[in-house]
Coordinates of N, CA and C in Angstrom, one line a residue:
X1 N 0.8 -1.2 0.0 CA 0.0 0.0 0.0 C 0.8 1.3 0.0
X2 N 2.2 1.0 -0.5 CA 2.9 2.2 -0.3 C 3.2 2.5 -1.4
X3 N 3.5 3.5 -2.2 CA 3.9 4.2 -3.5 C 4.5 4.8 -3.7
X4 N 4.4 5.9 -5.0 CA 5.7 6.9 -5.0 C 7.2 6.2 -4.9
X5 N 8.3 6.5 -4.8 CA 8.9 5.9 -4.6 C 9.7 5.9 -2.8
X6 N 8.7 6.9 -2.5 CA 8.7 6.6 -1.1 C 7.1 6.8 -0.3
X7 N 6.3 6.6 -0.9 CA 5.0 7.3 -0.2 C 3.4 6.4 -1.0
X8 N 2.8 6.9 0.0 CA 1.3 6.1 -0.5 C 1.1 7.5 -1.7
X9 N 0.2 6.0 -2.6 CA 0.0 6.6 -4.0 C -1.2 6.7 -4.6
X10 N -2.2 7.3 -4.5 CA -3.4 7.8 -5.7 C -4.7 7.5 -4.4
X11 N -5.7 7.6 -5.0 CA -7.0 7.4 -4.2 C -7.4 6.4 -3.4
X12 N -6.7 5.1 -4.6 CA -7.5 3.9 -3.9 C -6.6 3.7 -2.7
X13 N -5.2 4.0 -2.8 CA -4.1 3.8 -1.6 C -4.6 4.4 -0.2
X14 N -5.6 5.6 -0.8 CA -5.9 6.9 0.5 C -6.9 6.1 1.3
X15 N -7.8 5.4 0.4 CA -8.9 4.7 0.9 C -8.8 3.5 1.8
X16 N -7.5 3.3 0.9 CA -7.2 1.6 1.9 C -6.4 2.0 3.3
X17 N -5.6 3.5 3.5 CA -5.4 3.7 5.0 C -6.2 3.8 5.8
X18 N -7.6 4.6 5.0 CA -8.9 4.6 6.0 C -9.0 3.3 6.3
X19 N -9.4 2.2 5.8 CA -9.8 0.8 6.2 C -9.0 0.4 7.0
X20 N -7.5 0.4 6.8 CA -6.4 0.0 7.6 C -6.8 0.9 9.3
X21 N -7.2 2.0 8.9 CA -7.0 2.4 10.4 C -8.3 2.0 10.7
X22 N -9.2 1.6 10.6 CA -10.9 0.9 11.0 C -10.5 -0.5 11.9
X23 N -9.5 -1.5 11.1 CA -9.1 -2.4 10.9 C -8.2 -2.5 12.1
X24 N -7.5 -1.8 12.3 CA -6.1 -1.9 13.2 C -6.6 -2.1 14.5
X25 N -5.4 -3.4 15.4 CA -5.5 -3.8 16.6 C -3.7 -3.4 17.1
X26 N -3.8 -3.0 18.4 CA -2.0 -3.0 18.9 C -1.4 -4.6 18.3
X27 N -0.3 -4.0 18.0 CA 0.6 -5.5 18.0 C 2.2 -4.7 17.9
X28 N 3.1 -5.8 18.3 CA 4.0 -5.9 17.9 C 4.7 -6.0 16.8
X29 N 6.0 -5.5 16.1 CA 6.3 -5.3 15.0 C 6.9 -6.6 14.6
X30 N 6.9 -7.5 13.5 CA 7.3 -8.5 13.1 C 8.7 -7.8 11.9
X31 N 9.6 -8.7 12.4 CA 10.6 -8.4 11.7 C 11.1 -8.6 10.3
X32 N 11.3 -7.5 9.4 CA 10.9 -7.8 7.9 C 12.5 -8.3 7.4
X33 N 12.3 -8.7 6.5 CA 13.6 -8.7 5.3 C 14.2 -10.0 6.1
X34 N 13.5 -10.9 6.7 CA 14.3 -12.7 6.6 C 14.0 -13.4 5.7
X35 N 14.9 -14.1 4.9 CA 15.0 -14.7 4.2 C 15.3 -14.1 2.6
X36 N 16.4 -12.7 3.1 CA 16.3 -11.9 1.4 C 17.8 -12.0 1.4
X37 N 18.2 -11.6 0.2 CA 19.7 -12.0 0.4 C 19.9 -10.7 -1.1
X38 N 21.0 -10.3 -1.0 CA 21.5 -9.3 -2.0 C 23.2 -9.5 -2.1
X39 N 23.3 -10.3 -3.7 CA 24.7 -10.5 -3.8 C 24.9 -10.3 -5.4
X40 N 26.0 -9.7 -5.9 CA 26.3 -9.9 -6.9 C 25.1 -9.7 -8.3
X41 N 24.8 -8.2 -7.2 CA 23.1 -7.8 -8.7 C 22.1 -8.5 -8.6
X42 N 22.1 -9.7 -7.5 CA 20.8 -10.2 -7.5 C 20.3 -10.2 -6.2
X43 N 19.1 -10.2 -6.2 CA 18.1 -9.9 -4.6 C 16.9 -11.2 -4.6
X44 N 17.2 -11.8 -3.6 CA 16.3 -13.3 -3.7 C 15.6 -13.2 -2.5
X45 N 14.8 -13.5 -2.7 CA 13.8 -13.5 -1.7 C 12.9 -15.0 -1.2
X46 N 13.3 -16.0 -0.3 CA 13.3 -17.2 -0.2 C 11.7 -17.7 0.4
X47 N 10.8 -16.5 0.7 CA 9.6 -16.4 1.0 C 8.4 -15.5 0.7
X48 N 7.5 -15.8 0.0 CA 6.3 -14.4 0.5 C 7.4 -12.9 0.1
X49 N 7.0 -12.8 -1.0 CA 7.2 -13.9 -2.2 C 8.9 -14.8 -2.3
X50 N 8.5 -15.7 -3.0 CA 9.5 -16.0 -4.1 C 10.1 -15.8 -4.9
X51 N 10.8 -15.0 -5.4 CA 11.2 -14.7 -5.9 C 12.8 -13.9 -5.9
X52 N 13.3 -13.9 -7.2 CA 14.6 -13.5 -8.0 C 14.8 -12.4 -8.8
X53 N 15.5 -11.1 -8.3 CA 15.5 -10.2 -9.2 C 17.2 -9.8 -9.5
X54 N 17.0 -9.8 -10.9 CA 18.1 -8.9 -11.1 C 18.7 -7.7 -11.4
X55 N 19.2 -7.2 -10.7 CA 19.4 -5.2 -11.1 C 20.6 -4.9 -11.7
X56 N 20.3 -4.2 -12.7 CA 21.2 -3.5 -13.7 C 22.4 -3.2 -13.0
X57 N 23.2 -3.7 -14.0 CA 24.6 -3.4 -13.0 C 25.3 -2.1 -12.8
X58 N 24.4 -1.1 -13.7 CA 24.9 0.2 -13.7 C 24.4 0.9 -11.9
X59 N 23.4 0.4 -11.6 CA 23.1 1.2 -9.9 C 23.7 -0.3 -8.8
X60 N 23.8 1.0 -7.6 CA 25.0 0.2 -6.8 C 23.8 0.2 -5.6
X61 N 24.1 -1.0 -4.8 CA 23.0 -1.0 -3.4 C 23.3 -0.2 -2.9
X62 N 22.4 0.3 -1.5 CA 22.5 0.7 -0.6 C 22.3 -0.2 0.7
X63 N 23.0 0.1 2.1 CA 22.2 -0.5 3.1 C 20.6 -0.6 3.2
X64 N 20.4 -1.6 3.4 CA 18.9 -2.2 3.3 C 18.4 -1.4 4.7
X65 N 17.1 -1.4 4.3 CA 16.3 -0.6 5.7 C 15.3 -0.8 6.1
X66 N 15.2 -0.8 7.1 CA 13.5 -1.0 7.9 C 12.8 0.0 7.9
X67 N 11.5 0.1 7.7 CA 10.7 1.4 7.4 C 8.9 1.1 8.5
X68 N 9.0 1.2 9.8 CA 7.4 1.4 10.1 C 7.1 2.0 9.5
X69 N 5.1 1.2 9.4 CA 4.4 2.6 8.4 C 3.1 2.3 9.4
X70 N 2.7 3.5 9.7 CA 1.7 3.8 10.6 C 1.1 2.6 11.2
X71 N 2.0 2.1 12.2 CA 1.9 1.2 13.2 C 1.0 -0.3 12.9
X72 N 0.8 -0.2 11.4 CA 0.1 -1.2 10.6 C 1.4 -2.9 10.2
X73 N 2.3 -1.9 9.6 CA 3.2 -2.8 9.2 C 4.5 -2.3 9.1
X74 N 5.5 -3.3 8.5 CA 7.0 -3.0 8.5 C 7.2 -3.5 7.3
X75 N 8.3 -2.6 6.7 CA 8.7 -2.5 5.3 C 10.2 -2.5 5.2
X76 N 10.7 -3.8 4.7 CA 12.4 -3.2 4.4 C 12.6 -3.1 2.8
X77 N 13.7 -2.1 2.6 CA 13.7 -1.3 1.4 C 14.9 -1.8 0.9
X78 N 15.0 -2.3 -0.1 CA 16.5 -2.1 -1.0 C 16.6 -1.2 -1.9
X79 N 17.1 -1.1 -1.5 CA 17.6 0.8 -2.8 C 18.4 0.8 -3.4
X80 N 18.7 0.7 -4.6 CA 19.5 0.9 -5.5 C 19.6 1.9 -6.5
X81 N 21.0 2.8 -6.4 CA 21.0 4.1 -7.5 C 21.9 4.3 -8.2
X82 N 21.9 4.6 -9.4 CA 22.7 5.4 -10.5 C 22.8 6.6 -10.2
X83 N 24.1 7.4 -9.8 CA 24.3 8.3 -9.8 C 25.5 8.5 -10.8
X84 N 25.8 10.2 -11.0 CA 26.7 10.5 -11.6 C 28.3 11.4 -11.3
X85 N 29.1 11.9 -11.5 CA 30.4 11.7 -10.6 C 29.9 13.0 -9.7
X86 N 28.7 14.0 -10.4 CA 28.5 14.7 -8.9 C 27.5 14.5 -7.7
X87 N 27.4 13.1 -7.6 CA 26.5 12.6 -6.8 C 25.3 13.0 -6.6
X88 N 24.5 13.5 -7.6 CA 22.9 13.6 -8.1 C 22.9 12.2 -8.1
X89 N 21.3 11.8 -8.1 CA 21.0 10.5 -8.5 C 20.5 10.7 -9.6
X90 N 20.7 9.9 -10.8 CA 19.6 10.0 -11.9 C 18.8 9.0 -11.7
X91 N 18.6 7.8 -11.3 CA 18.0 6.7 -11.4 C 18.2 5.8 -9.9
X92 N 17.1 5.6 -9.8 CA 16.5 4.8 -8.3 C 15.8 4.0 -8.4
X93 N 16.1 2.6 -8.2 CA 15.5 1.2 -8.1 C 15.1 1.1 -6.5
X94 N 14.0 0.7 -6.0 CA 13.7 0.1 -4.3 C 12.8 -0.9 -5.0
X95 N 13.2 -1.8 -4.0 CA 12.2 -3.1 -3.9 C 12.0 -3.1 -3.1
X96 N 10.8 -3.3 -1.8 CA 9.9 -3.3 -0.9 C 9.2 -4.6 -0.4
X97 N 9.7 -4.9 0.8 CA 9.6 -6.1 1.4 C 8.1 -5.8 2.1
X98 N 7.2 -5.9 2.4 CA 6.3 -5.4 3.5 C 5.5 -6.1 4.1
X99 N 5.3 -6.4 5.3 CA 4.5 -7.4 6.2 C 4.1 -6.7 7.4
X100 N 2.6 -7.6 7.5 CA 1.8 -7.2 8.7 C 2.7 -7.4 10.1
X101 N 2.0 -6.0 11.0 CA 2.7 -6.7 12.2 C 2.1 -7.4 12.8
X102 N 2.2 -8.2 13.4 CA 2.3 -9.6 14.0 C 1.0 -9.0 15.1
X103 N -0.4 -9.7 15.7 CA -1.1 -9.6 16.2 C -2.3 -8.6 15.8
X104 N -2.1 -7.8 14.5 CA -3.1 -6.3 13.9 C -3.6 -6.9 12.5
X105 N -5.2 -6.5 13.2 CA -5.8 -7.0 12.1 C -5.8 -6.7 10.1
X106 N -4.9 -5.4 10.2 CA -4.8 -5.7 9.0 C -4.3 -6.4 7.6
X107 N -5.1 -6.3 6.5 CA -4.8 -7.4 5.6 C -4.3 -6.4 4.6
X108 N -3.6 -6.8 3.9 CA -3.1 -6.5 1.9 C -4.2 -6.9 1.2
X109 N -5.4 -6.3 1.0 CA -6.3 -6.9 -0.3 C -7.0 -5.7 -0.9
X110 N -5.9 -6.0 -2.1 CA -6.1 -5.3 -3.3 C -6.1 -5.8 -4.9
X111 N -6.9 -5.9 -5.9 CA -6.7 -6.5 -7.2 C -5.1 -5.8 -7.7
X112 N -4.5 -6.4 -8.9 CA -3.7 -5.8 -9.2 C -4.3 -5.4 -10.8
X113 N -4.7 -4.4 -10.5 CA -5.2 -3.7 -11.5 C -5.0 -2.3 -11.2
X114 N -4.7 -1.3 -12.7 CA -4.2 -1.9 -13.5 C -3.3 -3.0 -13.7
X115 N -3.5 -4.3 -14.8 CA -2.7 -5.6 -14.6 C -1.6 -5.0 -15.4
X116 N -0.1 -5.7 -15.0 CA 0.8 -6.0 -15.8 C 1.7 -7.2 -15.6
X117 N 2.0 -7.7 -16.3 CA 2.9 -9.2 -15.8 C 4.3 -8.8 -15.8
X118 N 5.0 -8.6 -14.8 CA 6.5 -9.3 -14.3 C 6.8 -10.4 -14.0
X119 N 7.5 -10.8 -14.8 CA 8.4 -12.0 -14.1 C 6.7 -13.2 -14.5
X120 N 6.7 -13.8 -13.5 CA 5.6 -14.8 -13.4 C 4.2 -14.3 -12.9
X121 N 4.4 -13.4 -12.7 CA 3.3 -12.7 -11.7 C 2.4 -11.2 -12.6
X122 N 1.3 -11.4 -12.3 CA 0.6 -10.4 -12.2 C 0.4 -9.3 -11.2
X123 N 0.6 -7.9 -11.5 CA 1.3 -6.2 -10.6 C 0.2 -6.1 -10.5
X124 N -0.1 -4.7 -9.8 CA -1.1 -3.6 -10.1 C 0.0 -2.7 -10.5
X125 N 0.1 -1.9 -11.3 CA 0.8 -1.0 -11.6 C 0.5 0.6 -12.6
X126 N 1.2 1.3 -11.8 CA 0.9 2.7 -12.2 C 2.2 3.3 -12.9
X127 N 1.8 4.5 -13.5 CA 3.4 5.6 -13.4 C 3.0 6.8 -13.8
X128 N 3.6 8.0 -12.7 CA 3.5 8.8 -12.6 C 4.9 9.6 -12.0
X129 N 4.6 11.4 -12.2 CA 5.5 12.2 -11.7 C 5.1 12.6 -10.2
X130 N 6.2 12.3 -9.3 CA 5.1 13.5 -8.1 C 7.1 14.0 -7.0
X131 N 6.2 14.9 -6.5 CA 7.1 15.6 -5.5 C 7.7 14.7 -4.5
X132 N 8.8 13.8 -4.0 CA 9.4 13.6 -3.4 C 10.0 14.6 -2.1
X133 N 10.3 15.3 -2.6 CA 11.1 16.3 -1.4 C 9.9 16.6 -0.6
X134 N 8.4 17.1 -1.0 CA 7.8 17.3 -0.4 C 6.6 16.7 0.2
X135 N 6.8 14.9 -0.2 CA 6.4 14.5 0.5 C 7.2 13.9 1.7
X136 N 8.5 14.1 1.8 CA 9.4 13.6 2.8 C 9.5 14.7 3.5
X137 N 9.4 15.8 3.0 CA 9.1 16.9 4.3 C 7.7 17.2 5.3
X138 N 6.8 16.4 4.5 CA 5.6 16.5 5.4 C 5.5 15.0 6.1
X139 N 6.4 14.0 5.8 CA 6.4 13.0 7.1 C 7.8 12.3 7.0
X140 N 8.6 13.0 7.6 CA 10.1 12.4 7.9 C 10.6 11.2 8.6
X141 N 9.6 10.7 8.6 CA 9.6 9.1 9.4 C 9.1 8.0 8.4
X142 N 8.4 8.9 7.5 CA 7.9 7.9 6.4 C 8.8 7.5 5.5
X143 N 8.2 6.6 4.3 CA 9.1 5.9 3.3 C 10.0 6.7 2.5
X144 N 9.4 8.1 2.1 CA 10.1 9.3 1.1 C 10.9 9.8 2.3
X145 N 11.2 10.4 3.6 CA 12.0 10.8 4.4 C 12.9 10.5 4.5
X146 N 12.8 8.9 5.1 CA 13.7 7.8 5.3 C 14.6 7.5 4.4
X147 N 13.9 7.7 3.1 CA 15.1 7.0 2.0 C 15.6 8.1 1.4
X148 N 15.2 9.5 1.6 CA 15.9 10.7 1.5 C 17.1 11.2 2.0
X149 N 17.0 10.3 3.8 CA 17.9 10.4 4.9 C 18.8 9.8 4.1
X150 N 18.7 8.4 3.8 CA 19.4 7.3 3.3 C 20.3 7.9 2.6
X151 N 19.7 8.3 1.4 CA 21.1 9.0 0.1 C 21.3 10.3 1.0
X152 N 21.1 11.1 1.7 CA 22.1 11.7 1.6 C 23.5 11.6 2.5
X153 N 22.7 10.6 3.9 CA 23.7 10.0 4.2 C 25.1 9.5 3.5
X154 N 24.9 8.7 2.7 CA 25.5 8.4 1.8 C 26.6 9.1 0.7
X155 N 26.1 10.3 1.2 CA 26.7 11.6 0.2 C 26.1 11.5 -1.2
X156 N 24.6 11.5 -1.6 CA 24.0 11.6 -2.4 C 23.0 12.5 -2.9
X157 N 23.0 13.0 -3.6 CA 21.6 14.5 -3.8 C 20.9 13.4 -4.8
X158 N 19.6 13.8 -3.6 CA 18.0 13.5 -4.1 C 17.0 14.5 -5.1
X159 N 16.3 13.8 -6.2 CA 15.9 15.2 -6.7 C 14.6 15.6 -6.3
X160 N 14.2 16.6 -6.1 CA 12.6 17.1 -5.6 C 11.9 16.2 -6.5
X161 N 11.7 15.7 -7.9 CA 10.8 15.1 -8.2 C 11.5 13.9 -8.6
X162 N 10.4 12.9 -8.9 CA 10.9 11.4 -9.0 C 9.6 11.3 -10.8
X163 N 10.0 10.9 -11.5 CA 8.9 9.9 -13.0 C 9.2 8.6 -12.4
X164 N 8.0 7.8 -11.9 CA 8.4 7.0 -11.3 C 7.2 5.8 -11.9
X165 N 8.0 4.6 -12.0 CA 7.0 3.6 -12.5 C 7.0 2.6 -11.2
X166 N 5.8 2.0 -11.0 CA 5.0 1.2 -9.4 C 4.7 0.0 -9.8
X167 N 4.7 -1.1 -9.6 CA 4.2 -2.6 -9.8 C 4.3 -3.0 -8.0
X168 N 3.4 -3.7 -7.8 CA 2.6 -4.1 -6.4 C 1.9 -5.6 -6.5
X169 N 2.1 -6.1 -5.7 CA 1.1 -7.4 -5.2 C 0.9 -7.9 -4.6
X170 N 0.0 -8.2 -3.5 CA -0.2 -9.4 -2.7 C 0.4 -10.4 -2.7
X171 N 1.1 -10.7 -1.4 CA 2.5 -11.8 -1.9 C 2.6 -13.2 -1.4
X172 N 0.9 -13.5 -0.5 CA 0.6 -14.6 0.2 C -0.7 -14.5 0.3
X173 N -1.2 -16.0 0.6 CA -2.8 -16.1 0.5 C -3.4 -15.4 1.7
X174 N -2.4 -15.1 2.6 CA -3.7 -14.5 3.8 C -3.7 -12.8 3.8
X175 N -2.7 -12.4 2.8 CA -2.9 -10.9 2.6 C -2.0 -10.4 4.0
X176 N -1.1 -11.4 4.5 CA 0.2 -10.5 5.1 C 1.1 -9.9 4.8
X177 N 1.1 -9.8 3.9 CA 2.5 -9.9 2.8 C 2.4 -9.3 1.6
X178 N 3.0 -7.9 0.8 CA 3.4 -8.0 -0.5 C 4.7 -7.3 -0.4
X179 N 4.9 -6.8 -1.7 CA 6.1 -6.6 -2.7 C 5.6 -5.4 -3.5
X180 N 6.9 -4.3 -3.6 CA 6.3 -3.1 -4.1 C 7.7 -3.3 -4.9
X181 N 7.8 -3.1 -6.4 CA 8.9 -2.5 -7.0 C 9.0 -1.2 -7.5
X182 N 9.1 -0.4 -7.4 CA 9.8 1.1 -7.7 C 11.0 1.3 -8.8
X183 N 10.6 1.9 -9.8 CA 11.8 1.9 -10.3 C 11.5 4.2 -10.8
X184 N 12.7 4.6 -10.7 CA 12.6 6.0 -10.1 C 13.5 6.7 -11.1
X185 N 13.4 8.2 -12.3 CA 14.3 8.5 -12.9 C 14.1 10.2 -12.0
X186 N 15.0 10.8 -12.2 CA 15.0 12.5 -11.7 C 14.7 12.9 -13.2
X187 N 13.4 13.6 -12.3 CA 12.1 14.3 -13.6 C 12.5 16.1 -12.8
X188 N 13.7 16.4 -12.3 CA 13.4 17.8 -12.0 C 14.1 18.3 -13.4
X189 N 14.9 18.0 -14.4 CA 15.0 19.2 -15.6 C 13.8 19.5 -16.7
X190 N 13.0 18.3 -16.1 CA 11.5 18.3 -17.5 C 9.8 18.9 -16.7
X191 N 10.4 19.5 -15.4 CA 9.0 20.2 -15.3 C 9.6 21.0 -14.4
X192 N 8.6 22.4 -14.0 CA 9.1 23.5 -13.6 C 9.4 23.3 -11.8
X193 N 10.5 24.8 -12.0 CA 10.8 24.5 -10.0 C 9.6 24.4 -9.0
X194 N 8.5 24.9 -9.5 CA 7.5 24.7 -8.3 C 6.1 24.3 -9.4
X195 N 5.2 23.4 -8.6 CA 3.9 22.9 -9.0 C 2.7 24.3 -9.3
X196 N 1.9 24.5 -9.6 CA 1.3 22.4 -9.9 C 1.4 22.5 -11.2
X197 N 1.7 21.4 -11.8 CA 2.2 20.9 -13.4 C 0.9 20.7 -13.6
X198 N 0.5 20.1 -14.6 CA -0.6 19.7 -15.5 C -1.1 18.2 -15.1
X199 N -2.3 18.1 -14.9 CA -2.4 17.1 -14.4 C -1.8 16.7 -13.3
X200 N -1.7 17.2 -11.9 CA -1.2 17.1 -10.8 C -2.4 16.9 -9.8
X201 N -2.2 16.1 -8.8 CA -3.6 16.2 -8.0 C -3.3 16.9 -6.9
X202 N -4.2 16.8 -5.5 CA -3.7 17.9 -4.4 C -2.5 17.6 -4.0
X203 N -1.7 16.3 -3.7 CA -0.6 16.0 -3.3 C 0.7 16.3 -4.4
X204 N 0.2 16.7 -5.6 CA 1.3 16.8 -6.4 C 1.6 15.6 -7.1
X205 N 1.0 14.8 -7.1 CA 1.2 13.6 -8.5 C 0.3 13.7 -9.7
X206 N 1.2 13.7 -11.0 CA 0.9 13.6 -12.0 C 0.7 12.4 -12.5
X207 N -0.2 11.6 -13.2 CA -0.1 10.2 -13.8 C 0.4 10.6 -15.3
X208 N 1.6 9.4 -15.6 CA 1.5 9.3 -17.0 C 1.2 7.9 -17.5
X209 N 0.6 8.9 -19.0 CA -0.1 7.8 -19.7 C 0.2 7.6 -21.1
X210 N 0.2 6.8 -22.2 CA 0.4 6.3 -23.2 C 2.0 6.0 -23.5
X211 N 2.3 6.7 -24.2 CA 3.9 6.6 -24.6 C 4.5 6.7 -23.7
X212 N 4.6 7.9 -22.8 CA 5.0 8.1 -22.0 C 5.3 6.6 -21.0
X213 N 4.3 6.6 -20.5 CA 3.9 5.4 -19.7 C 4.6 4.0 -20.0
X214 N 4.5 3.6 -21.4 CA 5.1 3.1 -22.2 C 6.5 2.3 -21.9
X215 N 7.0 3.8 -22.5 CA 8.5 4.1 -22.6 C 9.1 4.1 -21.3
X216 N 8.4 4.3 -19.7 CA 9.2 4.1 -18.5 C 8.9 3.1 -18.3
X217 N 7.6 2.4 -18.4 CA 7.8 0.9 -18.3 C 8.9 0.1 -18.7
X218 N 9.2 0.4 -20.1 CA 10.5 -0.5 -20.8 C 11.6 -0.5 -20.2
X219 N 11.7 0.9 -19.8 CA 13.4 1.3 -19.0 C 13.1 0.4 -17.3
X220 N 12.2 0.6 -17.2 CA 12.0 -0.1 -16.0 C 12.2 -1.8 -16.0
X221 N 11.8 -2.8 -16.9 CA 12.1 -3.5 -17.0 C 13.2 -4.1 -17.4
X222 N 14.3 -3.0 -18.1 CA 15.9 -3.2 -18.0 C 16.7 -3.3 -16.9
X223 N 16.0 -2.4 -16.3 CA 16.3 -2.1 -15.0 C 16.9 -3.4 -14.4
X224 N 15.2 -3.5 -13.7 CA 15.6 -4.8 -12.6 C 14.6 -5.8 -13.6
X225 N 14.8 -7.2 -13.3 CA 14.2 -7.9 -14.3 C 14.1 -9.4 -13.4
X226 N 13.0 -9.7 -13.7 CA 12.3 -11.4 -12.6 C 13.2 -12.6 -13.1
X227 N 14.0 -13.2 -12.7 CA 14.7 -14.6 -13.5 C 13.5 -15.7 -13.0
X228 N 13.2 -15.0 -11.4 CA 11.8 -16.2 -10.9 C 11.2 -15.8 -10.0
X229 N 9.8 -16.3 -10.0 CA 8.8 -15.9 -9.2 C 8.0 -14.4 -10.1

């Protein structure tokens, strides 16, 4: 249920936090990212889901990270970026581990629609432009914050906007579990220093569609790409 490349994404997302917080009991946080491994460009994941990805060898990992998200569940992130020798990023891969926490009633149930098939599987998947910087300034604890902290820790400049393509799915039968892939290019030289762009909604995300949409999908699937699962 998380989007953007750090942040929940579009209407139905907004709707499914209402339900989530209707939904939600205390629990304890269940510890994410066992059974994932990252070696040599590849990221395997030995459960919920299954699966094997491979990332372009042009972006380099980062330390993997744990991300609460509104006391619902826990999310670990792999981040991978292309940057250039003045440490902008042009390009940002995260793969998203995310699981309920342990004893809270919430569930993952969502169609993946729009469909698109990776790897063996059927996504829901979107792509759109939206403001990063400012959704990491209005929750610094959240997924855009955190992975903002991340690069710059790192000695990395983040760009205010992200063109970002989303693929998501339910990653077990009881709806504890999915998988968010992200794949992220810096869209600040192709729209202006401040909003609202065209087609922008109140949060500042733009969807793209046709060619556009298209054409980041393909880069995206260069990117990182399913060997299994």
């Amino acid at each position: 249920w998380v989007g953007g490349c750090g942040r929940a994404e579009g209407m139905f997302i907004k709707q499914c936090r209402a339900v989530a917080a209707a939904l939600c009991v205390a629990g304890r946080a269940t510890p994410s990212g066992e059974g994932q491994r990252f070696a040599h460009h590849v990221l395997t994941s030995r459960g919920d889901p299954e699966i094997t990805l491979r990332i372009d060898t042009a972006f380099r990992a980062l330390p993997p990270m744990d991300v609460p998200i509104g006391g619902l569940t826990v999310a670990r992130r792999f981040v991978f970026v292309d940057a250039g020798a003045d440490r902008v990023v042009r390009r940002m891969t995260v793969v998203q581990f995310e699981r309920v926490n342990a004893g809270n009633a919430f569930r993952f149930v969502y169609p993946s629609r729009p469909p698109r098939q990776f790897g063996a599987q059927m996504y829901r998947f979107g792509t759109y432009v939206y403001d990063d910087a400012r959704a990491a300034d209005a929750a610094p604890d959240r997924e855009a914050g955190r992975t903002r902290a991340l690069l710059q820790a790192q000695g990395l400049h983040a760009p205010r906007l992200w063109r970002t393509a989303r693929l998501a799915r339910v990653s077990d039968a009881a709806g504890m579990s999915e998988i968010i892939i992200f794949y992220c290019e810096n869209a600040d030289a192709d729209y202006p220093a401040s909003g609202p762009w065209p087609g922008a909604d109140e949060d500042g995300d733009a969807p793209l569609e046709g060619a556009a949409r298209d054409a980041l999908a393909a880069r995206m699937e260069a990117a990182v790409r399913a060997t299994r699962g």
